[in-house]
Tab-separated table of C-alpha atoms and ligand atoms in Angstrom:
chain	number	residue	atom	x	y	z
A	1	MET	CA	-5.190	-19.322	-5.905
A	2	LYS	CA	-7.808	-17.234	-7.050
A	3	PHE	CA	-10.285	-15.757	-4.482
A	4	PHE	CA	-12.615	-13.431	-7.433
A	5	ASP	CA	-13.620	-16.487	-10.143
A	6	TYR	CA	-16.466	-17.444	-11.877
A	7	LYS	CA	-18.815	-20.316	-10.536
A	8	GLY	CA	-20.562	-20.988	-14.325
A	9	LYS	CA	-21.482	-17.446	-15.605
A	10	ASN	CA	-21.640	-15.619	-12.272
A	11	LEU	CA	-17.735	-13.947	-10.646
A	12	HIS	CA	-17.783	-15.025	-7.093
A	13	ALA	CA	-15.458	-12.868	-4.329
A	14	ASP	CA	-15.071	-16.535	-2.574
A	15	ARG	CA	-18.094	-18.108	-2.009
A	16	VAL	CA	-20.723	-14.864	-2.662
A	17	ASP	CA	-22.376	-14.479	-5.612
A	18	ILE	CA	-20.711	-10.517	-6.907
A	19	ALA	CA	-24.447	-9.940	-8.558
A	20	PHE	CA	-25.495	-10.690	-4.934
A	21	LEU	CA	-23.417	-8.152	-3.372
A	22	ALA	CA	-23.898	-5.436	-6.175
A	23	ARG	CA	-28.282	-6.091	-5.537
A	24	LYS	CA	-27.597	-5.567	-1.029
A	25	PHE	CA	-25.043	-2.949	-1.189
A	26	LYS	CA	-25.126	-0.723	-4.752
A	27	THR	CA	-22.386	0.222	-6.958
A	28	PRO	CA	-19.902	1.664	-7.254
A	29	LEU	CA	-19.038	-1.276	-4.386
A	30	TYR	CA	-15.181	-1.736	-3.208
A	31	VAL	CA	-15.325	-5.903	-2.521
A	32	TYR	CA	-12.408	-7.447	-0.868
A	33	SER	CA	-11.594	-10.969	-0.089
A	34	ARG	CA	-10.379	-12.221	4.050
A	35	ALA	CA	-9.040	-15.481	2.223
A	36	ARG	CA	-7.086	-13.915	0.251
A	37	LEU	CA	-5.695	-10.935	2.315
A	38	ILE	CA	-4.655	-13.794	4.053
A	39	HIS	CA	-3.035	-15.944	1.857
A	40	GLN	CA	-0.778	-13.293	0.714
A	41	TYR	CA	0.372	-12.087	4.339
A	42	ARG	CA	1.631	-15.892	4.796
A	43	LYS	CA	2.510	-16.313	1.538
A	44	LEU	CA	4.754	-12.966	1.987
A	45	ALA	CA	5.922	-14.621	5.494
A	46	ARG	CA	7.006	-18.378	4.054
A	47	PHE	CA	9.377	-16.556	1.806
A	48	PHE	CA	10.869	-14.792	4.515
A	49	GLU	CA	11.214	-17.575	6.639
A	50	LEU	CA	15.539	-16.950	6.460
A	51	SER	CA	15.262	-14.899	8.588
A	52	PRO	CA	13.478	-13.336	12.036
A	53	THR	CA	11.145	-11.010	10.587
A	54	LEU	CA	8.790	-8.164	11.220
A	55	ILE	CA	6.194	-8.241	8.472
A	56	CYS	CA	4.912	-3.751	8.805
A	57	TYR	CA	1.781	-3.676	6.736
A	58	ALA	CA	2.035	-0.261	4.598
A	59	LEU	CA	-1.492	1.480	6.345
A	60	LYS	CA	-1.641	4.073	2.831
A	61	ALA	CA	-2.635	0.936	0.604
A	62	ASN	CA	-5.602	0.224	2.418
A	63	SER	CA	-6.933	1.168	6.082
A	64	ASN	CA	-9.659	0.032	6.459
A	65	ALA	CA	-9.748	-1.465	10.488
A	66	LEU	CA	-11.505	-4.419	9.218
A	67	LEU	CA	-8.242	-5.012	6.846
A	68	CYS	CA	-5.568	-4.153	9.300
A	69	ARG	CA	-6.955	-6.261	12.199
A	70	THR	CA	-6.747	-9.166	9.630
A	71	LEU	CA	-3.060	-8.495	8.884
A	72	GLN	CA	-2.507	-8.160	13.260
A	73	LYS	CA	-4.383	-11.254	13.672
A	74	GLU	CA	-1.520	-12.645	11.732
A	75	GLY	CA	1.629	-11.297	13.814
A	76	ALA	CA	1.864	-7.485	11.874
A	77	GLY	CA	3.166	-4.373	12.868
A	78	ALA	CA	2.753	-1.345	11.137
A	79	GLU	CA	3.863	1.146	8.827
A	80	VAL	CA	2.865	4.744	9.074
A	81	VAL	CA	2.865	8.177	7.532
A	82	SER	CA	0.920	11.167	9.551
A	83	GLY	CA	-0.506	11.127	13.020
A	84	GLY	CA	-3.383	10.341	11.463
A	85	GLU	CA	-2.496	6.393	10.125
A	86	ILE	CA	-0.926	6.076	13.611
A	87	LEU	CA	-4.200	6.669	14.844
A	88	LEU	CA	-5.704	3.961	13.219
A	89	ALA	CA	-3.262	1.474	13.252
A	90	LEU	CA	-3.528	1.761	17.142
A	91	ARG	CA	-7.591	1.831	17.180
A	92	ALA	CA	-7.092	-1.291	14.474
A	93	GLY	CA	-5.262	-2.683	17.816
A	94	PHE	CA	-1.853	-3.020	16.386
A	95	GLU	CA	0.583	-3.284	19.211
A	96	SER	CA	2.766	0.484	19.999
A	97	SER	CA	6.264	-1.384	19.935
A	98	LYS	CA	5.153	-2.941	16.301
A	99	ILE	CA	3.825	0.649	14.713
A	100	LEU	CA	6.704	2.320	12.373
A	101	PHE	CA	6.880	6.499	11.354
A	102	SER	CA	8.173	7.279	8.458
A	103	GLY	CA	7.727	10.480	5.957
A	104	VAL	CA	9.421	13.608	4.494
A	105	GLY	CA	7.082	16.030	6.982
A	106	LYS	CA	6.149	14.960	10.181
A	107	THR	CA	5.535	17.983	12.557
A	108	ARG	CA	6.036	18.769	15.862
A	109	GLU	CA	2.400	17.292	16.692
A	110	GLU	CA	2.911	13.755	15.070
A	111	ILE	CA	5.705	13.536	16.747
A	112	ARG	CA	5.088	14.429	19.781
A	113	LEU	CA	2.035	11.485	18.936
A	114	GLY	CA	4.630	9.144	17.998
A	115	ILE	CA	6.928	9.679	21.334
A	116	GLY	CA	3.547	9.498	24.035
A	117	ARG	CA	2.311	6.680	22.146
A	118	GLY	CA	5.599	4.752	22.256
A	119	ILE	CA	5.896	3.624	18.879
A	120	LEU	CA	8.736	0.772	17.342
A	121	SER	CA	10.573	3.805	15.898
A	122	PHE	CA	10.946	6.622	13.758
A	123	ASN	CA	12.459	6.267	10.259
A	124	VAL	CA	14.216	9.254	9.702
A	125	GLU	CA	14.501	11.959	6.859
A	126	SER	CA	16.356	14.738	7.027
A	127	PHE	CA	19.152	16.204	9.952
A	128	GLU	CA	16.230	18.744	11.279
A	129	GLU	CA	14.361	16.100	11.313
A	130	LEU	CA	15.853	14.431	13.956
A	131	LYS	CA	16.615	17.409	15.278
A	132	THR	CA	13.621	18.483	16.020
A	133	ILE	CA	12.669	14.815	17.106
A	134	ALA	CA	15.098	14.918	20.020
A	135	GLU	CA	14.165	18.143	21.277
A	136	GLU	CA	10.796	16.576	21.613
A	137	ALA	CA	11.901	13.618	23.498
A	138	SER	CA	13.759	15.999	25.546
A	139	LYS	CA	10.935	18.041	27.045
A	140	MET	CA	8.748	15.130	27.075
A	141	ARG	CA	11.402	13.340	29.251
A	142	ARG	CA	11.746	10.761	27.402
A	143	THR	CA	13.866	8.899	24.890
A	144	ALA	CA	12.452	8.704	20.937
A	145	PRO	CA	13.387	5.477	19.440
A	146	VAL	CA	14.950	6.475	15.653
A	147	SER	CA	16.649	4.738	12.466
A	148	VAL	CA	17.867	7.073	9.603
A	149	ARG	CA	16.405	6.633	6.673
A	150	ILE	CA	18.701	5.771	3.883
A	151	ASN	CA	18.177	6.954	-0.126
A	152	PHE	CA	20.313	4.037	-1.454
A	153	PRO	CA	22.154	5.269	-5.012
A	154	ILE	CA	19.772	2.993	-6.542
A	155	GLU	CA	17.294	3.904	-9.424
A	156	ALA	CA	14.586	1.195	-9.214
A	157	LYS	CA	12.681	1.057	-12.170
A	158	THR	CA	9.132	1.652	-12.318
A	159	HIS	CA	7.108	4.602	-12.446
A	160	PRO	CA	8.248	8.032	-11.808
A	161	HIS	CA	5.731	8.439	-9.191
A	162	THR	CA	6.226	6.149	-7.167
A	163	VAL	CA	10.160	5.628	-7.874
A	164	THR	CA	11.050	6.644	-3.690
A	165	SER	CA	15.234	6.700	-4.208
A	166	GLY	CA	17.503	7.903	-6.495
A	167	ARG	CA	18.703	11.514	-7.290
A	168	LEU	CA	15.917	13.044	-7.551
A	169	SER	CA	13.735	11.701	-4.668
A	170	LYS	CA	12.709	13.865	-1.811
A	171	PHE	CA	13.222	11.140	0.163
A	172	GLY	CA	15.957	9.751	2.783
A	173	VAL	CA	18.954	11.394	2.686
A	174	GLY	CA	22.242	9.702	1.113
A	175	GLU	CA	24.787	7.446	3.235
A	176	ASN	CA	27.071	9.845	3.779
A	177	GLU	CA	24.758	12.416	5.389
A	178	ALA	CA	22.863	9.403	7.443
A	179	PHE	CA	26.537	8.944	8.700
A	180	LYS	CA	26.652	12.166	10.863
A	181	MET	CA	23.134	11.660	11.635
A	182	TYR	CA	23.889	8.470	13.491
A	183	GLN	CA	26.925	9.761	14.899
A	184	TRP	CA	25.342	12.755	16.197
A	185	ALA	CA	22.278	10.957	17.714
A	186	LYS	CA	24.116	8.282	19.706
A	187	LYS	CA	25.623	11.541	21.553
A	188	GLN	CA	21.681	12.723	22.571
A	189	ARG	CA	20.423	11.297	25.948
A	190	SER	CA	16.935	11.988	24.256
A	191	LEU	CA	17.638	9.486	21.627
A	192	GLU	CA	18.487	5.586	21.398
A	193	ILE	CA	19.003	4.405	17.732
A	194	VAL	CA	16.922	1.012	17.331
A	195	GLY	CA	17.176	0.913	13.125
A	196	LEU	CA	17.866	1.694	9.921
A	197	HIS	CA	15.460	1.679	6.960
A	198	SER	CA	15.463	2.204	3.661
A	199	HIS	CA	12.791	2.040	0.812
A	200	GLY	CA	13.668	2.071	-2.879
A	201	GLY	CA	10.018	1.927	-4.766
A	202	SER	CA	6.785	0.829	-5.427
A	203	GLN	CA	5.015	-1.648	-7.740
A	204	LEU	CA	8.991	-3.204	-8.286
A	205	PHE	CA	9.237	-6.431	-10.725
A	206	SER	CA	13.331	-6.795	-10.127
A	207	SER	CA	14.583	-7.927	-7.255
A	208	LYS	CA	17.951	-5.903	-8.135
A	209	PRO	CA	17.130	-3.103	-6.550
A	210	TYR	CA	16.604	-5.285	-3.553
A	211	GLU	CA	19.858	-6.912	-3.411
A	212	GLN	CA	21.508	-3.875	-4.369
A	213	ALA	CA	20.406	-1.993	-1.727
A	214	ALA	CA	20.800	-5.295	0.651
A	215	LYS	CA	24.879	-5.451	0.116
A	216	ARG	CA	24.955	-1.219	0.467
A	217	ALA	CA	22.722	-1.846	3.865
A	218	GLY	CA	25.059	-4.049	4.858
A	219	ASN	CA	28.389	-2.059	4.345
A	220	PHE	CA	26.559	0.661	5.555
A	221	LEU	CA	25.732	-1.459	8.754
A	222	ARG	CA	29.879	-2.551	9.306
A	223	ARG	CA	30.837	1.146	8.874
A	224	LEU	CA	28.014	1.873	11.924
A	225	LYS	CA	29.734	-0.797	13.768
A	226	THR	CA	33.572	1.030	13.737
A	227	GLN	CA	31.273	3.700	15.613
A	228	ASN	CA	30.018	1.008	18.214
A	229	ILE	CA	26.985	2.084	16.567
A	230	SER	CA	24.805	-1.711	16.515
A	231	LEU	CA	21.386	-2.067	15.352
A	232	SER	CA	17.752	-4.367	16.327
A	233	PHE	CA	16.560	-3.890	12.841
A	234	VAL	CA	17.426	-2.843	9.932
A	235	ASP	CA	13.780	-1.935	8.112
A	236	MET	CA	14.487	-3.068	3.687
A	237	GLY	CA	11.408	-1.436	3.096
A	238	GLY	CA	8.770	-2.847	0.776
A	239	GLY	CA	7.180	-2.306	-2.599
A	240	PHE	CA	6.907	-5.360	-4.060
A	241	GLY	CA	4.859	-5.670	-7.477
A	242	VAL	CA	2.331	-7.841	-8.426
A	243	GLY	CA	-0.756	-8.190	-11.385
A	244	GLY	CA	0.205	-9.002	-14.559
A	245	GLU	CA	2.132	-10.821	-16.213
A	246	GLU	CA	5.365	-9.363	-14.886
A	247	GLU	CA	4.263	-10.637	-12.014
A	248	LYS	CA	6.052	-13.754	-12.742
A	249	ASP	CA	9.560	-11.829	-12.625
A	250	LEU	CA	9.381	-10.940	-9.257
A	251	LYS	CA	11.675	-13.380	-7.670
A	252	LEU	CA	11.279	-13.305	-3.379
A	253	SER	CA	13.379	-15.660	-2.414
A	254	ARG	CA	16.007	-14.298	-4.190
A	255	ILE	CA	15.537	-11.006	-2.346
A	256	ALA	CA	15.022	-12.925	0.929
A	257	ARG	CA	18.048	-15.141	0.578
A	258	ALA	CA	19.962	-11.502	0.058
A	259	TYR	CA	19.166	-10.296	2.866
A	260	ALA	CA	20.065	-13.094	4.982
A	261	ARG	CA	22.954	-13.053	3.664
A	262	GLU	CA	24.126	-9.603	3.432
A	263	PHE	CA	22.932	-9.378	6.796
A	264	LYS	CA	24.856	-12.200	8.882
A	265	ASP	CA	27.385	-11.008	10.404
A	266	PHE	CA	24.766	-9.026	12.461
A	267	PRO	CA	23.126	-11.854	13.886
A	268	SER	CA	21.218	-10.610	16.652
A	269	MET	CA	19.277	-7.847	14.421
A	270	LYS	CA	15.577	-8.333	13.362
A	271	LEU	CA	14.425	-7.699	9.834
A	272	ILE	CA	11.764	-5.233	8.588
A	273	ILE	CA	9.378	-5.323	5.834
A	274	GLU	CA	7.003	-2.694	4.467
A	275	PRO	CA	4.351	-4.364	2.026
A	276	GLY	CA	1.270	-2.573	1.178
A	277	ARG	CA	0.597	-3.630	-2.048
A	278	PHE	CA	1.702	-6.503	-2.269
A	279	LEU	CA	-1.169	-8.089	1.048
A	280	VAL	CA	-3.827	-5.757	-0.131
A	281	ALA	CA	-3.962	-5.140	-4.198
A	282	GLU	CA	-5.151	-8.585	-5.417
A	283	SER	CA	-7.512	-8.741	-2.448
A	284	GLY	CA	-10.187	-6.048	-3.622
A	285	ALA	CA	-11.737	-6.078	-6.736
A	286	LEU	CA	-14.068	-2.733	-7.722
A	287	LEU	CA	-18.061	-3.337	-8.750
A	288	THR	CA	-19.817	-1.111	-10.773
A	289	ARG	CA	-22.665	-0.632	-13.022
A	290	ILE	CA	-23.336	0.622	-16.497
A	291	VAL	CA	-25.188	3.466	-17.077
A	292	TYR	CA	-25.008	4.061	-20.474
A	293	VAL	CA	-24.121	2.358	-23.494
A	294	LYS	CA	-22.729	5.299	-26.450
A	295	GLY	CA	-20.748	6.245	-29.387
A	296	GLU	CA	-20.043	5.580	-33.086
A	297	ARG	CA	-18.376	2.216	-34.703
A	298	LYS	CA	-14.776	3.778	-34.225
A	299	ARG	CA	-14.922	4.616	-30.477
A	300	LYS	CA	-17.379	3.055	-28.307
A	301	PHE	CA	-17.640	3.480	-25.346
A	302	LEU	CA	-19.469	1.803	-21.650
A	303	ILE	CA	-19.787	4.463	-19.008
A	304	VAL	CA	-20.049	3.092	-15.414
A	305	ASP	CA	-20.882	4.328	-11.647
A	306	ALA	CA	-18.206	4.398	-10.778
A	307	GLY	CA	-15.271	7.381	-11.530
A	308	MET	CA	-11.874	8.270	-11.199
A	309	ASN	CA	-12.814	9.438	-7.748
A	310	ASP	CA	-13.127	5.752	-6.849
A	311	LEU	CA	-9.898	4.395	-7.985
A	312	LEU	CA	-7.499	7.355	-9.578
A	313	ARG	CA	-4.779	4.814	-10.032
A	314	PRO	CA	-5.037	4.515	-13.908
A	315	ALA	CA	-5.878	7.981	-14.266
A	316	LEU	CA	-2.520	9.201	-11.893
A	317	TYR	CA	-0.253	6.233	-13.384
A	318	GLY	CA	-1.525	4.659	-16.308
A	319	ALA	CA	-1.879	1.430	-14.204
A	320	HIS	CA	-3.758	-1.633	-15.699
A	321	HIS	CA	-7.148	-2.820	-13.795
A	322	PRO	CA	-8.905	-5.797	-15.948
A	323	VAL	CA	-11.881	-5.264	-16.186
A	324	ILE	CA	-14.227	-8.116	-16.898
A	325	PRO	CA	-17.983	-9.129	-16.433
A	326	VAL	CA	-20.023	-10.676	-13.474
A	327	VAL	CA	-22.090	-12.942	-15.338
A	328	LYS	CA	-20.909	-13.649	-18.607
A	329	LYS	CA	-22.957	-13.284	-22.084
A	330	LYS	CA	-23.078	-14.642	-24.881
A	331	GLY	CA	-23.650	-13.255	-28.284
A	332	GLN	CA	-21.741	-10.319	-30.394
A	333	SER	CA	-18.626	-9.045	-28.948
A	334	GLY	CA	-17.461	-5.560	-29.717
A	335	ILE	CA	-14.242	-3.374	-28.749
A	336	PHE	CA	-15.160	-0.206	-25.654
A	337	ASP	CA	-13.324	2.021	-23.700
A	338	VAL	CA	-14.735	1.450	-20.128
A	339	ALA	CA	-15.097	5.045	-18.577
A	340	GLY	CA	-16.472	7.025	-15.536
A	341	PRO	CA	-18.927	9.830	-15.149
A	342	ILE	CA	-16.211	12.661	-13.969
A	343	CYS	CA	-15.703	15.752	-16.000
A	344	GLU	CA	-12.149	15.128	-16.716
A	345	SER	CA	-10.489	13.010	-20.432
A	346	ALA	CA	-8.430	10.744	-17.513
A	347	ASP	CA	-11.624	9.149	-16.485
A	348	ILE	CA	-11.069	6.110	-18.449
A	349	PHE	CA	-10.740	2.950	-16.484
A	350	VAL	CA	-9.696	0.669	-19.932
A	351	ARG	CA	-9.292	1.425	-23.560
A	352	GLY	CA	-10.112	-0.865	-26.353
A	353	GLU	CA	-11.170	-3.791	-24.434
A	354	ARG	CA	-13.716	-6.549	-25.708
A	355	PHE	CA	-17.116	-6.675	-24.196
A	356	VAL	CA	-20.215	-8.989	-24.869
A	357	SER	CA	-23.372	-7.195	-25.607
A	358	PRO	CA	-22.909	-4.956	-23.034
A	359	GLN	CA	-26.052	-3.394	-22.105
A	360	VAL	CA	-27.150	-0.166	-19.159
A	361	GLY	CA	-27.472	-1.889	-15.811
A	362	ASP	CA	-24.812	-4.883	-16.498
A	363	LEU	CA	-22.147	-5.196	-13.556
A	364	LEU	CA	-18.185	-4.299	-14.130
A	365	ALA	CA	-15.729	-5.946	-12.089
A	366	ILE	CA	-13.066	-3.904	-12.176
A	367	LEU	CA	-9.990	-6.401	-10.258
A	368	ASN	CA	-6.811	-5.531	-8.282
A	369	ALA	CA	-8.123	-2.519	-6.647
A	370	GLY	CA	-7.138	-3.144	-3.381
A	371	ALA	CA	-4.513	-1.380	-2.963
A	372	TYR	CA	-4.073	2.585	-2.943
A	373	GLY	CA	-7.647	1.753	-4.603
A	374	PHE	CA	-10.324	3.329	-1.124
A	375	SER	CA	-7.689	5.110	0.200
A	376	MET	CA	-7.291	7.485	-3.087
A	377	SER	CA	-10.556	8.614	-3.558
A	378	SER	CA	-12.118	11.665	-2.690
A	379	GLN	CA	-14.783	13.405	-3.245
A	380	TYR	CA	-14.410	15.216	-6.609
A	381	ASN	CA	-16.887	16.323	-8.304
A	382	SER	CA	-19.167	15.747	-5.275
A	383	ARG	CA	-19.498	12.321	-4.909
A	384	PRO	CA	-19.671	10.203	-1.969
A	385	ARG	CA	-17.000	8.011	-1.342
A	386	ALA	CA	-18.232	3.967	-2.271
A	387	ALA	CA	-18.858	1.541	0.238
A	388	GLU	CA	-16.244	-1.488	0.656
A	389	VAL	CA	-17.477	-5.317	1.699
A	390	LEU	CA	-15.659	-7.796	3.299
A	391	VAL	CA	-16.633	-11.227	2.146
A	392	ASP	CA	-15.635	-14.302	4.433
A	393	GLY	CA	-16.500	-17.619	2.757
A	394	LYS	CA	-20.087	-17.750	2.585
A	395	ILE	CA	-20.448	-14.134	4.416
A	396	SER	CA	-20.362	-10.749	3.496
A	397	ARG	CA	-20.173	-7.577	5.929
A	398	LEU	CA	-20.267	-4.205	5.307
A	399	ILE	CA	-16.818	-3.030	6.740
A	400	ARG	CA	-17.528	1.129	5.165
A	401	ARG	CA	-21.086	2.583	4.769
A	402	ARG	CA	-21.624	4.639	1.220
A	403	GLU	CA	-21.371	8.117	1.792
A	404	SER	CA	-24.424	10.379	1.665
A	405	PHE	CA	-25.075	14.069	0.500
A	406	GLU	CA	-24.413	15.051	4.334
A	407	ASP	CA	-21.070	13.553	4.211
A	408	LEU	CA	-20.309	15.473	1.717
A	409	VAL	CA	-21.047	19.267	3.790
A	410	ARG	CA	-20.768	17.415	7.545
A	411	THR	CA	-17.442	20.084	7.736
A	412	GLU	CA	-18.514	23.534	6.217
A	413	PRO	CA	-20.985	26.106	8.155
A	414	ALA	CA	-24.310	25.441	7.448
B	1	LLP	N1	7.329	1.525	2.890
B	1	LLP	C1	7.505	3.200	2.269
B	1	LLP	C2	8.617	3.808	3.485
B	1	LLP	C3	6.559	3.652	1.607
B	1	LLP	O1	7.107	4.872	0.556
B	1	LLP	C4	5.868	2.567	0.795
B	1	LLP	C5	4.688	3.362	-0.616
B	1	LLP	C6	5.644	1.491	0.951
B	1	LLP	C7	6.248	1.247	2.156
B	1	LLP	C8	4.775	0.208	0.342
B	1	LLP	O2	4.947	0.316	-0.838
B	1	LLP	P1	3.925	-1.040	-1.451
B	1	LLP	O3	4.913	-2.271	-0.961
B	1	LLP	O4	2.838	-0.690	-1.298
B	1	LLP	O5	4.521	-0.869	-2.619
B	1	LLP	N2	0.057	5.162	-4.610
B	1	LLP	C9	1.052	4.556	-5.537
B	1	LLP	C10	1.359	3.972	-4.507
B	1	LLP	C11	2.200	4.578	-3.687
B	1	LLP	C12	3.755	4.268	-2.807
B	1	LLP	C13	4.033	5.057	-2.029
B	1	LLP	N3	5.400	4.209	-0.702
B	1	LLP	C14	0.035	3.126	-6.234
B	1	LLP	O6	-1.081	3.247	-6.375
B	1	LLP	O7	0.932	2.206	-6.609
């Protein structure tokens, strides 16, 4: 099902003409489809119906409250990685008992916040952190729920920046260290062991690393059982790849079946998954306007009003985001690079794409930009951050206003 599609010559988001949104809210503008978001959530939930599953949305992909609220109403929990994200998740309506807190550098302050708010679990990433949580919980006269994040010896194939397991990764701990941590945690009055966590990487297109991780997790659970340690859930992380040709290769049903198979000895244990990108990437597009057309025969550029400060992924990971015209034209076509206004040579969205008679003022849509788009945006080059709009059928709603010059200087002394 497509939610960004042409009706005649004009690109629409659901039933709203995108050119209308650009006129009303100006550019650069993030546009999201509520229907697409819900479609993705339900699609994923259907795949994992085999086991009782809680889908915890990884807020880092896009933490806009309205998108979060839409997922929360569908039944989702939240996976967070900072005190800020705990507060955002609560503000968006997620129940604290459905919030998981991951991250290698949780501060004491963030740990106290998590304990105080009664989150579902800390995904603990080192022995030192486990001891710190025990200490803080004890000082607060509370019991902190913990899961150990295990870094299984599996190398997932993806961009090196988005691999989160294997030898070189800073995330989680090895199986033997994890085993010691569970044994230690069992003896602490201020800790309650609730689960096991693992997350192998992001934008993965093969089910293999998931199947391998499930097998290792199953074996690890049996090892824990010998110590009389049983868990209420196993959290196998997110990372499901979307967008592009490779997507056809991602066999979610295989992953779901592997989980059901490997964990069948633990029928009272719940499965948790932590998708970010899968839910929001294709639900969003970044709308931009051509400011200049420049160049000579060999190198021609469309300079647009969005930059790498708005969408960093092409510059940082070499990620491909299709760029398409908002109004289809007739006429002569040419080959162009699409570049932003930032003073960096990496500020290129696509290279060597064909466009039909592009002109100053024309609108372009950069697709699959809903995940790690706005959430990784910055004010680099002193550019106020973009606005965000949510489309629901034929209604559009501003869900974050555009920043102004005042927002750039707000935190400096006058
Ligand atoms: N759980 C944990 C513990 C994670 O570290 C991540 C992502 C997720 C869940 C969600 O992964 P997803 O389903 O969205 O792939 N900025 C990069 C992606 C970094 C992902 C980091 N961790 C990008 O734009 O591709």
